[in-house]
């Protein structure tokens, strides 16, 4: 993986806009560039497009959309931006926050109107830190369905997606301008494809232990739950070209992955009344702060494990999510008619568990505050029959990456914008500040689709009219 300096490489093929990576960002970028009249080719290392996008819940936050208006939800990009900054303690890149929040609604409406991707609002609960219902999903409510629909739209536009094509190197000229890429095929053959603009949509470095050790050493020992093909190639090329890297210690973690089944258990359970206890049957955090930082909280418990405890009402809520239904089928969800039997299905000590539930009643009645700061007053208490899932924690994806300008062009260390290199999604810097606690639910797909669209459009437009 490197940069090859070249004057005149004899490229096997030549296209106008090349996209590396066929996840949500790459697909969106391809649609946008093609719509602007550019000839586009998407290169994907896997046999078929999946990426972290397919592993995700597919929930994309956007503000001021028509789907919100239809439900009477008043929202605005400014409110969305405030929520992002509140979660990131004001440390998210302000320009990028403004760009992505303002682009979010128009981007989803464009995907719906121009490319036939249907969206609907996810109702029923707010994810931590969101003050409005603004999570949009395709009808299936899964990331795999989102990516499949994007892929179908790309195919309908006649945009080729070349799979089993791993981009290994970039060819650049003496002015650092990208001339093309070198591609490795599974049979060992090598191709070189020329381009006028290159979009890096190959996500972050979650699948690269060396980079994790370097940029986020606190993650040592934590499982990675994202796509293993995300090896930090954008970072590697960016560093070699002198691109500014930002927020490299930021990441999205999750503190609710069914153990040992390895299936995401929706955080909606916690937001609507569920609690987490450790193996000693004690709560250990404010579950409402966010599922990302909860990864660290769970990691710090004995055996890096916890139990999600909730009731039948919340079980029904969970059943609205495909992952949860899968977890139930796999036997991860345990049920008990009463508190007495809880210990039998969880091995949690009865006396400690009983005390935890007595504490909850006190917090709910306002007799004393929760020492972790969660507000239980006026909320429904958990009622029998109870449900429980043993969970562990995981890294979902990294949030740091290549600095980008408002046109999604990468920015060099000297502050200049690169002439024809673009980045979006997990390859670019995120809007989560510098640490795990800054991740507001949906920040991942937010930058994937908005920066993808902006990169695609600008790459195509600037080929016609080179603006800098
Ligand atoms: C379990 C889970 C749940 C999540 N849920 C949500 C959610 O509900 N909402 C949300 O906003 N975010 C969510 N996320 C995060 C979200 O999945 C990512 O932020 C998003 O998918 C990033 O999109 P992307 O297009 O940048 O990357 P990806 O979808 O990962 O696509 C990158 C592609 O690039 C390819 N690639 C990499 N290197 C090369 C190379 N050298 N050559 C060719 N191809 C290459 C990869 O194979 C991959 O297909 C979740 C993540 C996980 C793991």
Short mmCIF file of C-alpha atoms and ligand atoms in Angstrom, two decimals:
data_model
loop_
_atom_site.label_atom_id
_atom_site.label_comp_id
_atom_site.label_asym_id
_atom_site.label_seq_id
_atom_site.Cartn_x
_atom_site.Cartn_y
_atom_site.Cartn_z
CA UNK A 1 0.00 0.00 0.00
CA UNK A 2 1.85 3.01 -1.13
CA UNK A 3 2.14 6.04 -3.34
CA UNK A 4 3.91 5.60 -6.66
CA UNK A 5 5.37 8.72 -8.28
CA UNK A 6 4.87 8.61 -12.00
CA UNK A 7 5.02 10.82 -15.03
CA UNK A 8 3.22 8.68 -17.53
CA UNK A 9 1.87 5.35 -16.36
CA UNK A 10 0.38 3.17 -19.11
CA UNK A 11 -3.03 2.53 -17.60
CA UNK A 12 -5.03 -0.52 -18.66
CA UNK A 13 -8.26 1.45 -18.45
CA UNK A 14 -9.14 5.09 -17.92
CA UNK A 15 -12.27 6.52 -16.22
CA UNK A 16 -13.18 10.00 -15.05
CA UNK A 17 -14.16 9.33 -11.42
CA UNK A 18 -12.85 6.32 -9.52
CA UNK A 19 -14.38 5.36 -6.18
CA UNK A 20 -12.55 3.07 -3.74
CA UNK A 21 -15.05 1.12 -1.61
CA UNK A 22 -18.64 0.06 -2.24
CA UNK A 23 -20.27 0.88 1.10
CA UNK A 24 -22.86 3.62 1.71
CA UNK A 25 -20.31 6.34 1.00
CA UNK A 26 -18.96 4.83 -2.21
CA UNK A 27 -22.41 4.05 -3.61
CA UNK A 28 -23.71 7.54 -2.80
CA UNK A 29 -20.62 9.14 -4.31
CA UNK A 30 -21.00 7.05 -7.46
CA UNK A 31 -24.66 8.05 -7.88
CA UNK A 32 -23.85 11.74 -7.41
CA UNK A 33 -20.88 11.73 -9.82
CA UNK A 34 -22.80 9.81 -12.46
CA UNK A 35 -25.75 12.18 -12.16
CA UNK A 36 -23.35 15.01 -12.97
CA UNK A 37 -22.47 13.25 -16.19
CA UNK A 38 -19.17 11.68 -15.16
CA UNK A 39 -18.04 8.22 -16.15
CA UNK A 40 -17.65 6.38 -12.85
CA UNK A 41 -16.13 3.10 -11.71
CA UNK A 42 -16.39 1.70 -8.18
CA UNK A 43 -13.67 -0.67 -6.95
CA UNK A 44 -14.44 -3.05 -4.09
CA UNK A 45 -12.09 -5.54 -2.50
CA UNK A 46 -14.81 -8.04 -1.49
CA UNK A 47 -16.63 -10.60 -3.64
CA UNK A 48 -19.75 -8.45 -3.29
CA UNK A 49 -20.44 -5.09 -1.67
CA UNK A 50 -21.15 -5.35 2.06
CA UNK A 51 -18.78 -3.19 4.13
CA UNK A 52 -19.65 -1.99 7.61
CA UNK A 53 -22.77 -0.50 6.05
CA UNK A 54 -24.31 -3.98 5.73
CA UNK A 55 -23.41 -4.83 9.32
CA UNK A 56 -25.02 -1.63 10.57
CA UNK A 57 -28.57 -0.99 11.69
CA UNK A 58 -28.88 1.31 8.70
CA UNK A 59 -30.21 4.26 10.69
CA UNK A 60 -29.35 7.63 9.13
CA UNK A 61 -30.05 10.82 11.09
CA UNK A 62 -31.30 13.83 9.12
CA UNK A 63 -33.01 17.06 10.12
CA UNK A 64 -35.92 18.92 8.56
CA UNK A 65 -36.96 16.13 6.21
CA UNK A 66 -40.40 15.70 4.70
CA UNK A 67 -40.76 12.41 6.56
CA UNK A 68 -40.37 14.31 9.82
CA UNK A 69 -42.81 16.97 8.68
CA UNK A 70 -45.39 14.31 7.79
CA UNK A 71 -45.21 13.14 11.41
CA UNK A 72 -45.34 16.65 12.83
CA UNK A 73 -41.73 16.49 14.07
CA UNK A 74 -40.21 19.96 14.16
CA UNK A 75 -36.51 19.76 13.50
CA UNK A 76 -33.79 21.89 11.97
CA UNK A 77 -30.15 21.33 10.98
CA UNK A 78 -29.17 23.78 13.74
CA UNK A 79 -30.86 21.65 16.42
CA UNK A 80 -29.19 18.58 14.97
CA UNK A 81 -25.81 20.36 14.99
CA UNK A 82 -26.34 21.34 18.62
CA UNK A 83 -27.06 17.72 19.57
CA UNK A 84 -23.88 16.58 17.79
CA UNK A 85 -21.78 19.20 19.57
CA UNK A 86 -23.44 18.56 22.93
CA UNK A 87 -22.50 14.88 22.64
CA UNK A 88 -18.97 15.74 21.50
CA UNK A 89 -18.55 18.31 24.31
CA UNK A 90 -18.17 21.02 21.66
CA UNK A 91 -15.08 19.33 20.22
CA UNK A 92 -16.45 18.19 16.85
CA UNK A 93 -15.20 20.09 13.79
CA UNK A 94 -17.73 22.94 13.58
CA UNK A 95 -17.53 23.40 9.79
CA UNK A 96 -18.00 19.70 9.15
CA UNK A 97 -20.89 19.53 11.60
CA UNK A 98 -22.61 22.42 9.80
CA UNK A 99 -21.92 20.90 6.38
CA UNK A 100 -23.21 17.44 7.23
CA UNK A 101 -26.27 18.51 9.21
CA UNK A 102 -27.36 21.01 6.56
CA UNK A 103 -26.81 18.42 3.84
CA UNK A 104 -28.51 15.58 5.70
CA UNK A 105 -32.17 16.27 4.83
CA UNK A 106 -31.57 17.21 1.18
CA UNK A 107 -29.33 14.15 0.76
CA UNK A 108 -31.98 11.66 1.90
CA UNK A 109 -34.69 13.39 -0.15
CA UNK A 110 -32.40 13.28 -3.18
CA UNK A 111 -31.74 9.55 -2.65
CA UNK A 112 -35.48 9.00 -2.42
CA UNK A 113 -36.56 11.21 -5.33
CA UNK A 114 -33.75 10.63 -7.82
CA UNK A 115 -32.69 7.11 -6.92
CA UNK A 116 -35.80 5.45 -5.54
CA UNK A 117 -34.53 4.70 -2.02
CA UNK A 118 -37.57 4.82 0.27
CA UNK A 119 -37.09 6.18 3.78
CA UNK A 120 -39.22 6.31 6.87
CA UNK A 121 -38.78 7.72 10.36
CA UNK A 122 -37.97 5.38 13.21
CA UNK A 123 -40.45 6.16 15.96
CA UNK A 124 -40.97 5.08 19.54
CA UNK A 125 -37.79 6.21 21.29
CA UNK A 126 -34.92 8.67 21.11
CA UNK A 127 -31.32 7.53 20.87
CA UNK A 128 -29.02 9.05 23.53
CA UNK A 129 -28.30 12.71 22.80
CA UNK A 130 -30.91 13.20 20.05
CA UNK A 131 -33.58 15.70 21.02
CA UNK A 132 -35.75 14.94 18.01
CA UNK A 133 -36.93 11.80 16.23
CA UNK A 134 -34.62 11.98 13.21
CA UNK A 135 -33.40 8.43 12.53
CA UNK A 136 -34.35 7.48 8.98
CA UNK A 137 -34.28 3.94 7.66
CA UNK A 138 -35.36 1.96 4.62
CA UNK A 139 -38.52 -0.09 5.28
CA UNK A 140 -36.53 -3.20 6.27
CA UNK A 141 -34.71 -1.20 9.00
CA UNK A 142 -31.37 -2.89 8.28
CA UNK A 143 -28.02 -1.78 6.93
CA UNK A 144 -27.89 -4.72 4.52
CA UNK A 145 -31.19 -3.61 2.93
CA UNK A 146 -29.93 -0.02 2.75
CA UNK A 147 -26.78 -1.10 0.92
CA UNK A 148 -28.67 -3.47 -1.36
CA UNK A 149 -31.03 -0.68 -2.36
CA UNK A 150 -28.10 1.68 -3.01
CA UNK A 151 -26.36 -1.02 -5.04
CA UNK A 152 -29.49 -1.62 -7.11
CA UNK A 153 -29.73 2.11 -7.86
CA UNK A 154 -26.06 2.15 -8.89
CA UNK A 155 -26.68 -0.80 -11.20
CA UNK A 156 -29.79 0.81 -12.66
CA UNK A 157 -27.71 3.84 -13.60
CA UNK A 158 -25.30 1.51 -15.34
CA UNK A 159 -22.39 2.34 -13.04
CA UNK A 160 -19.92 -0.57 -12.97
CA UNK A 161 -18.86 -1.94 -9.58
CA UNK A 162 -15.76 -4.07 -9.95
CA UNK A 163 -15.54 -6.54 -7.06
CA UNK A 164 -12.51 -8.54 -5.92
CA UNK A 165 -10.50 -5.47 -6.84
CA UNK A 166 -8.27 -4.33 -4.00
CA UNK A 167 -6.70 -0.95 -4.54
CA UNK A 168 -3.11 -1.26 -3.36
CA UNK A 169 -1.34 1.88 -4.55
CA UNK A 170 -2.06 5.35 -5.89
CA UNK A 171 -0.16 6.79 -8.82
CA UNK A 172 0.52 10.52 -8.39
CA UNK A 173 2.39 13.01 -10.56
CA UNK A 174 5.00 15.52 -9.42
CA UNK A 175 2.23 17.94 -8.34
CA UNK A 176 0.70 15.25 -6.12
CA UNK A 177 -2.26 14.96 -8.47
CA UNK A 178 -3.70 11.43 -8.53
CA UNK A 179 -3.31 9.82 -11.95
CA UNK A 180 -4.79 6.43 -11.15
CA UNK A 181 -4.60 3.36 -8.94
CA UNK A 182 -3.04 -0.08 -8.94
CA UNK A 183 -5.52 -2.91 -8.39
CA UNK A 184 -4.79 -6.43 -7.15
CA UNK A 185 -7.04 -9.28 -8.32
CA UNK A 186 -7.46 -12.62 -6.51
CA UNK A 187 -5.64 -14.55 -9.26
CA UNK A 188 -2.53 -12.48 -8.56
CA UNK A 189 -2.93 -10.26 -11.61
CA UNK A 190 -2.38 -6.53 -11.35
CA UNK A 191 -4.23 -3.80 -13.22
CA UNK A 192 -3.65 -0.09 -13.30
CA UNK A 193 -6.66 2.16 -13.82
CA UNK A 194 -6.30 5.83 -14.62
CA UNK A 195 -8.69 8.51 -13.38
CA UNK A 196 -9.23 12.24 -13.28
CA UNK A 197 -10.55 12.24 -9.71
CA UNK A 198 -10.33 9.68 -6.91
CA UNK A 199 -12.83 9.29 -4.06
CA UNK A 200 -11.70 7.37 -0.99
CA UNK A 201 -14.76 5.63 0.45
CA UNK A 202 -12.87 2.73 1.99
CA UNK A 203 -13.81 3.46 5.64
CA UNK A 204 -11.42 3.64 8.59
CA UNK A 205 -8.83 1.49 10.37
CA UNK A 206 -10.96 -0.68 12.70
CA UNK A 207 -9.67 -3.83 10.97
CA UNK A 208 -6.01 -2.85 11.37
CA UNK A 209 -4.56 -3.80 14.80
CA UNK A 210 -1.35 -1.87 14.09
CA UNK A 211 -3.23 1.39 13.49
CA UNK A 212 -5.50 0.78 16.48
CA UNK A 213 -2.48 0.35 18.71
CA UNK A 214 -0.99 3.55 17.34
CA UNK A 215 -4.07 5.79 17.33
CA UNK A 216 -6.39 4.29 19.99
CA UNK A 217 -4.26 2.24 22.42
CA UNK A 218 -7.12 2.08 24.96
CA UNK A 219 -8.83 -0.42 22.63
CA UNK A 220 -6.31 -3.18 23.25
CA UNK A 221 -8.21 -6.36 23.95
CA UNK A 222 -11.59 -5.12 22.72
CA UNK A 223 -13.34 -7.02 19.92
CA UNK A 224 -13.80 -5.40 16.53
CA UNK A 225 -17.35 -5.77 15.26
CA UNK A 226 -17.05 -3.87 11.97
CA UNK A 227 -15.98 -4.96 8.51
CA UNK A 228 -12.53 -6.56 8.53
CA UNK A 229 -11.70 -5.18 5.09
CA UNK A 230 -11.44 -1.68 6.56
CA UNK A 231 -7.67 -1.69 6.93
CA UNK A 232 -6.97 2.03 7.09
CA UNK A 233 -5.82 2.30 3.48
CA UNK A 234 -7.11 5.88 3.22
CA UNK A 235 -4.99 6.84 6.23
CA UNK A 236 -1.94 5.12 4.80
CA UNK A 237 -2.22 6.92 1.46
CA UNK A 238 -3.21 10.17 3.14
CA UNK A 239 -0.15 10.15 5.39
CA UNK A 240 2.14 9.45 2.45
CA UNK A 241 0.65 12.43 0.57
CA UNK A 242 0.92 14.80 3.53
CA UNK A 243 -2.82 14.95 4.21
CA UNK A 244 -3.95 16.33 7.56
CA UNK A 245 -5.36 13.56 9.81
CA UNK A 246 -7.95 14.58 12.40
CA UNK A 247 -9.58 13.07 15.50
CA UNK A 248 -7.67 9.83 15.09
CA UNK A 249 -8.44 8.70 18.65
CA UNK A 250 -12.22 8.86 18.09
CA UNK A 251 -14.34 5.77 17.58
CA UNK A 252 -17.80 4.30 17.86
CA UNK A 253 -17.93 1.59 20.46
CA UNK A 254 -20.93 -0.35 21.69
CA UNK A 255 -21.68 -1.80 25.10
CA UNK A 256 -24.44 -4.19 24.11
CA UNK A 257 -23.35 -7.10 21.96
CA UNK A 258 -24.94 -10.44 22.94
CA UNK A 259 -22.30 -12.74 24.36
CA UNK A 260 -21.17 -15.18 23.06
CA UNK A 261 -23.61 -14.87 20.13
CA UNK A 262 -22.06 -11.68 18.75
CA UNK A 263 -25.34 -9.97 17.84
CA UNK A 264 -26.17 -6.32 18.49
CA UNK A 265 -28.84 -5.84 21.17
CA UNK A 266 -30.57 -2.54 20.51
CA UNK A 267 -29.87 0.30 22.91
CA UNK A 268 -33.57 1.20 22.71
CA UNK A 269 -34.02 -1.26 25.59
CA UNK A 270 -31.85 0.93 27.82
CA UNK A 271 -33.39 4.19 26.66
CA UNK A 272 -36.90 2.98 27.50
CA UNK A 273 -36.22 1.58 30.98
CA UNK A 274 -33.74 -1.30 30.84
CA UNK A 275 -30.59 -1.38 32.97
CA UNK A 276 -27.15 -2.92 32.79
CA UNK A 277 -25.55 -4.72 35.72
CA UNK A 278 -22.15 -6.33 36.01
CA UNK A 279 -21.48 -9.92 37.07
CA UNK A 280 -21.77 -8.77 40.68
CA UNK A 281 -25.38 -7.64 39.91
CA UNK A 282 -24.55 -3.97 40.42
CA UNK A 283 -25.24 -1.13 38.03
CA UNK A 284 -22.00 0.61 37.05
CA UNK A 285 -22.94 3.59 34.84
CA UNK A 286 -25.58 5.95 33.53
CA UNK A 287 -26.92 3.89 30.64
CA UNK A 288 -28.41 7.01 29.07
CA UNK A 289 -25.07 8.68 28.36
CA UNK A 290 -24.58 6.69 25.20
CA UNK A 291 -23.88 3.21 23.92
CA UNK A 292 -20.52 4.22 22.47
CA UNK A 293 -18.84 5.16 25.77
CA UNK A 294 -20.68 2.22 27.35
CA UNK A 295 -18.22 0.00 25.49
CA UNK A 296 -15.50 1.28 27.82
CA UNK A 297 -17.74 0.96 30.90
CA UNK A 298 -18.49 -2.69 30.06
CA UNK A 299 -14.86 -3.34 29.17
CA UNK A 300 -13.89 -2.22 32.69
CA UNK A 301 -16.17 -4.79 34.38
CA UNK A 302 -15.00 -8.25 35.37
CA UNK A 303 -14.60 -10.56 32.39
CA UNK A 304 -15.59 -7.54 30.19
CA UNK A 305 -19.19 -8.69 30.55
CA UNK A 306 -22.53 -7.28 31.71
CA UNK A 307 -26.21 -8.22 31.72
CA UNK A 308 -28.98 -6.22 30.05
CA UNK A 309 -32.04 -6.52 32.30
CA UNK A 310 -35.50 -5.48 31.10
CA UNK A 311 -39.08 -6.69 30.91
CA UNK A 312 -41.77 -7.95 28.53
CA UNK A 313 -42.76 -4.45 27.38
CA UNK A 314 -39.18 -3.77 26.29
CA UNK A 315 -38.83 -7.23 24.80
CA UNK A 316 -41.67 -6.29 22.44
CA UNK A 317 -39.82 -3.09 21.52
CA UNK A 318 -36.67 -5.14 20.84
CA UNK A 319 -38.61 -7.47 18.55
CA UNK A 320 -39.00 -4.58 16.12
CA UNK A 321 -35.28 -4.92 15.33
CA UNK A 322 -33.95 -7.69 13.11
CA UNK A 323 -30.75 -8.11 15.14
CA UNK A 324 -32.75 -8.58 18.31
CA UNK A 325 -35.02 -11.15 16.65
CA UNK A 326 -31.92 -13.01 15.48
CA UNK A 327 -30.48 -12.89 18.99
CA UNK A 328 -33.69 -14.32 20.37
CA UNK A 329 -33.65 -17.15 17.84
CA UNK A 330 -30.08 -17.91 18.83
CA UNK A 331 -31.16 -18.28 22.46
CA UNK A 332 -29.47 -15.12 23.75
CA UNK A 333 -32.64 -13.72 25.36
CA UNK A 334 -33.52 -15.39 28.66
CA UNK A 335 -36.86 -15.02 30.45
CA UNK A 336 -37.96 -15.45 34.04
CA UNK A 337 -41.36 -14.98 35.70
CA UNK A 338 -39.96 -13.26 38.79
CA UNK A 339 -36.93 -11.79 40.52
CA UNK A 340 -36.40 -14.97 42.57
CA UNK A 341 -35.67 -16.93 39.40
CA UNK A 342 -33.44 -14.26 37.88
CA UNK A 343 -30.40 -15.75 39.57
CA UNK A 344 -31.10 -19.12 38.01
CA UNK A 345 -31.07 -17.78 34.45
CA UNK A 346 -28.21 -15.34 34.92
CA UNK A 347 -26.05 -16.66 37.82
CA UNK A 348 -26.33 -13.20 39.34
CA UNK A 349 -26.41 -13.22 43.14
CA UNK A 350 -30.02 -12.87 44.30
CA UNK A 351 -29.42 -10.55 47.26
CA UNK A 352 -27.39 -8.06 45.19
CA UNK A 353 -29.92 -8.14 42.38
CA UNK A 354 -32.76 -7.55 44.80
CA UNK A 355 -30.92 -4.55 46.23
CA UNK A 356 -30.37 -3.16 42.72
CA UNK A 357 -34.13 -3.37 42.04
CA UNK A 358 -34.92 -1.75 45.44
CA UNK A 359 -32.55 1.08 44.53
CA UNK A 360 -34.32 1.52 41.19
CA UNK A 361 -37.68 1.92 43.00
CA UNK A 362 -36.13 4.63 45.20
CA UNK A 363 -34.74 6.49 42.16
CA UNK A 364 -38.06 6.20 40.35
CA UNK A 365 -39.99 7.63 43.30
CA UNK A 366 -37.45 10.42 43.69
CA UNK A 367 -36.45 9.32 47.22
CA UNK A 368 -32.78 9.68 46.24
CA UNK A 369 -30.89 10.37 43.04
CA UNK A 370 -29.18 7.72 40.98
CA UNK A 371 -25.46 7.99 41.88
CA UNK A 372 -24.63 7.65 38.17
CA UNK A 373 -26.91 10.54 37.24
CA UNK A 374 -29.67 8.77 35.28
CA UNK A 375 -33.14 10.23 35.79
CA UNK A 376 -35.59 7.44 36.65
CA UNK A 377 -38.30 9.70 38.10
CA UNK A 378 -41.72 9.29 36.55
CA UNK A 379 -40.49 6.43 34.33
CA UNK A 380 -42.01 2.94 34.26
CA UNK A 381 -40.36 0.45 36.59
CA UNK A 382 -39.37 -2.96 35.27
CA UNK A 383 -42.12 -5.50 35.86
CA UNK A 384 -42.18 -9.30 35.76
CA UNK A 385 -41.81 -11.32 33.64
CA UNK A 386 -38.20 -10.20 33.22
CA UNK A 387 -35.79 -10.66 30.34
CA UNK A 388 -32.00 -10.75 30.31
CA UNK A 389 -29.19 -10.90 27.77
CA UNK A 390 -25.53 -11.30 28.63
CA UNK A 391 -23.51 -8.76 26.67
CA UNK A 392 -19.94 -7.76 25.91
CA UNK A 393 -18.51 -4.66 24.28
CA UNK A 394 -16.97 -3.96 20.89
CA UNK A 395 -15.38 -1.42 18.58
CA UNK A 396 -17.81 -0.73 15.72
CA UNK A 397 -15.79 1.69 13.64
CA UNK A 398 -13.16 4.40 13.87
CA UNK A 399 -14.16 8.06 13.59
CA UNK A 400 -10.87 9.74 12.74
CA UNK A 401 -9.61 10.23 9.23
CA UNK A 402 -8.59 12.54 6.41
CA UNK A 403 -9.45 16.22 6.87
CA UNK A 404 -11.83 17.44 4.17
CA UNK A 405 -12.98 20.85 2.96
CA UNK A 406 -16.64 21.76 2.17
CA UNK A 407 -16.25 20.07 -1.25
CA UNK A 408 -15.05 16.84 0.43
CA UNK A 409 -11.58 17.37 -1.09
CA UNK A 410 -8.88 16.21 1.29
CA UNK A 411 -6.89 18.94 3.00
CA UNK A 412 -3.10 18.85 3.17
CA UNK A 413 -1.06 19.69 6.27
CA UNK A 414 -0.23 23.11 4.83
CA UNK A 415 -3.96 23.91 4.64
CA UNK A 416 -4.19 23.59 0.84
CA UNK A 417 -6.87 21.39 -0.69
CA UNK A 418 -5.73 18.45 -2.77
CA UNK A 419 -6.59 18.97 -6.44
CA UNK A 420 -8.37 15.69 -7.19
CA UNK A 421 -8.51 13.51 -4.09
CA UNK A 422 -11.77 13.29 -2.11
CA UNK A 423 -12.85 11.37 0.99
CA UNK A 424 -16.07 10.57 2.82
CA UNK A 425 -17.61 8.23 5.37
CA UNK A 426 -15.18 6.40 7.63
CA UNK A 427 -12.21 7.39 5.45
CA UNK A 428 -12.70 11.05 6.34
CA UNK A 429 -12.62 12.74 9.72
CA UNK A 430 -15.88 12.38 11.61
CA UNK A 431 -18.12 14.66 13.64
CA UNK A 432 -17.55 12.92 16.97
CA UNK A 433 -14.70 14.93 18.45
CA UNK A 434 -11.56 13.18 19.66
CA UNK A 435 -12.90 10.32 21.80
CA UNK A 436 -15.38 7.48 22.24
CA UNK A 437 -17.85 9.63 24.21
CA UNK A 438 -18.34 12.01 21.26
CA UNK A 439 -20.21 9.57 19.06
CA UNK A 440 -23.84 10.57 18.61
CA UNK A 441 -25.89 7.72 17.21
CA UNK A 442 -25.90 7.91 13.42
CA UNK A 443 -22.71 9.96 13.01
CA UNK A 444 -21.27 7.13 10.91
CA UNK A 445 -23.83 6.92 8.13
CA UNK A 446 -24.38 10.69 8.35
CA UNK A 447 -20.87 11.41 7.06
CA UNK A 448 -21.02 8.40 4.70
CA UNK A 449 -24.02 9.62 2.70
CA UNK A 450 -23.56 13.39 2.96
CA UNK A 451 -19.83 13.48 2.22
CA UNK A 452 -20.33 10.74 -0.37
CA UNK A 453 -22.81 12.88 -2.25
CA UNK A 454 -20.70 16.03 -1.92
CA UNK A 455 -17.54 14.22 -3.03
CA UNK A 456 -19.24 12.64 -6.04
CA UNK A 457 -20.82 15.88 -7.20
CA UNK A 458 -17.68 17.95 -6.80
CA UNK A 459 -15.36 15.38 -8.32
CA UNK A 460 -17.54 15.32 -11.43
CA UNK A 461 -18.07 19.09 -11.62
CA UNK A 462 -14.40 19.92 -11.12
CA UNK A 463 -13.36 17.61 -13.94
CA UNK A 464 -15.42 19.76 -16.28
CA UNK A 465 -14.38 23.08 -14.72
CA UNK A 466 -11.16 22.79 -12.68
CA UNK A 467 -11.74 25.31 -9.89
CA UNK A 468 -8.43 24.92 -8.07
C1 LIG B 1 -22.80 -3.31 14.02
C2 LIG B 1 -22.75 -1.90 13.51
C3 LIG B 1 -23.90 -1.12 13.57
C4 LIG B 1 -23.86 0.20 13.10
N1 LIG B 1 -25.04 0.92 13.07
C5 LIG B 1 -25.03 2.17 12.56
C6 LIG B 1 -26.24 2.93 12.42
O1 LIG B 1 -27.35 2.46 12.68
N2 LIG B 1 -26.15 4.22 11.99
C7 LIG B 1 -24.94 4.77 11.64
O2 LIG B 1 -24.91 5.94 11.27
N3 LIG B 1 -23.79 4.06 11.68
C8 LIG B 1 -23.82 2.78 12.11
N4 LIG B 1 -22.65 2.06 12.13
C9 LIG B 1 -21.45 2.65 11.49
C10 LIG B 1 -21.60 2.54 9.95
O3 LIG B 1 -21.73 1.19 9.60
C11 LIG B 1 -20.39 3.16 9.24
O4 LIG B 1 -20.16 4.44 9.74
C12 LIG B 1 -20.67 3.26 7.74
O5 LIG B 1 -21.14 2.03 7.23
C13 LIG B 1 -19.41 3.70 6.99
O6 LIG B 1 -19.70 3.65 5.61
P1 LIG B 1 -18.50 3.63 4.58
O7 LIG B 1 -19.13 3.58 3.22
O8 LIG B 1 -17.56 4.71 4.91
O9 LIG B 1 -17.73 2.25 4.86
P2 LIG B 1 -18.10 0.72 4.55
O10 LIG B 1 -19.55 0.48 4.49
O11 LIG B 1 -17.32 -0.11 5.51
O12 LIG B 1 -17.53 0.51 3.08
C14 LIG B 1 -16.13 0.56 2.83
C15 LIG B 1 -15.81 -0.44 1.74
O13 LIG B 1 -14.48 -0.22 1.27
C16 LIG B 1 -13.91 -1.47 0.93
N5 LIG B 1 -12.46 -1.31 0.91
C17 LIG B 1 -11.64 -1.02 1.95
N6 LIG B 1 -10.37 -0.91 1.51
C18 LIG B 1 -10.38 -1.13 0.17
C19 LIG B 1 -9.38 -1.16 -0.84
N7 LIG B 1 -8.08 -0.95 -0.56
N8 LIG B 1 -9.75 -1.45 -2.12
C20 LIG B 1 -11.04 -1.68 -2.44
N9 LIG B 1 -12.04 -1.67 -1.51
C21 LIG B 1 -11.71 -1.40 -0.23
C22 LIG B 1 -14.42 -2.38 2.04
O14 LIG B 1 -14.35 -3.74 1.66
C23 LIG B 1 -15.86 -1.88 2.21
O15 LIG B 1 -16.76 -2.61 1.41
C24 LIG B 1 -22.65 0.74 12.59
C25 LIG B 1 -21.49 -0.05 12.54
C26 LIG B 1 -21.54 -1.36 12.98
C27 LIG B 1 -20.29 -2.20 12.87
#
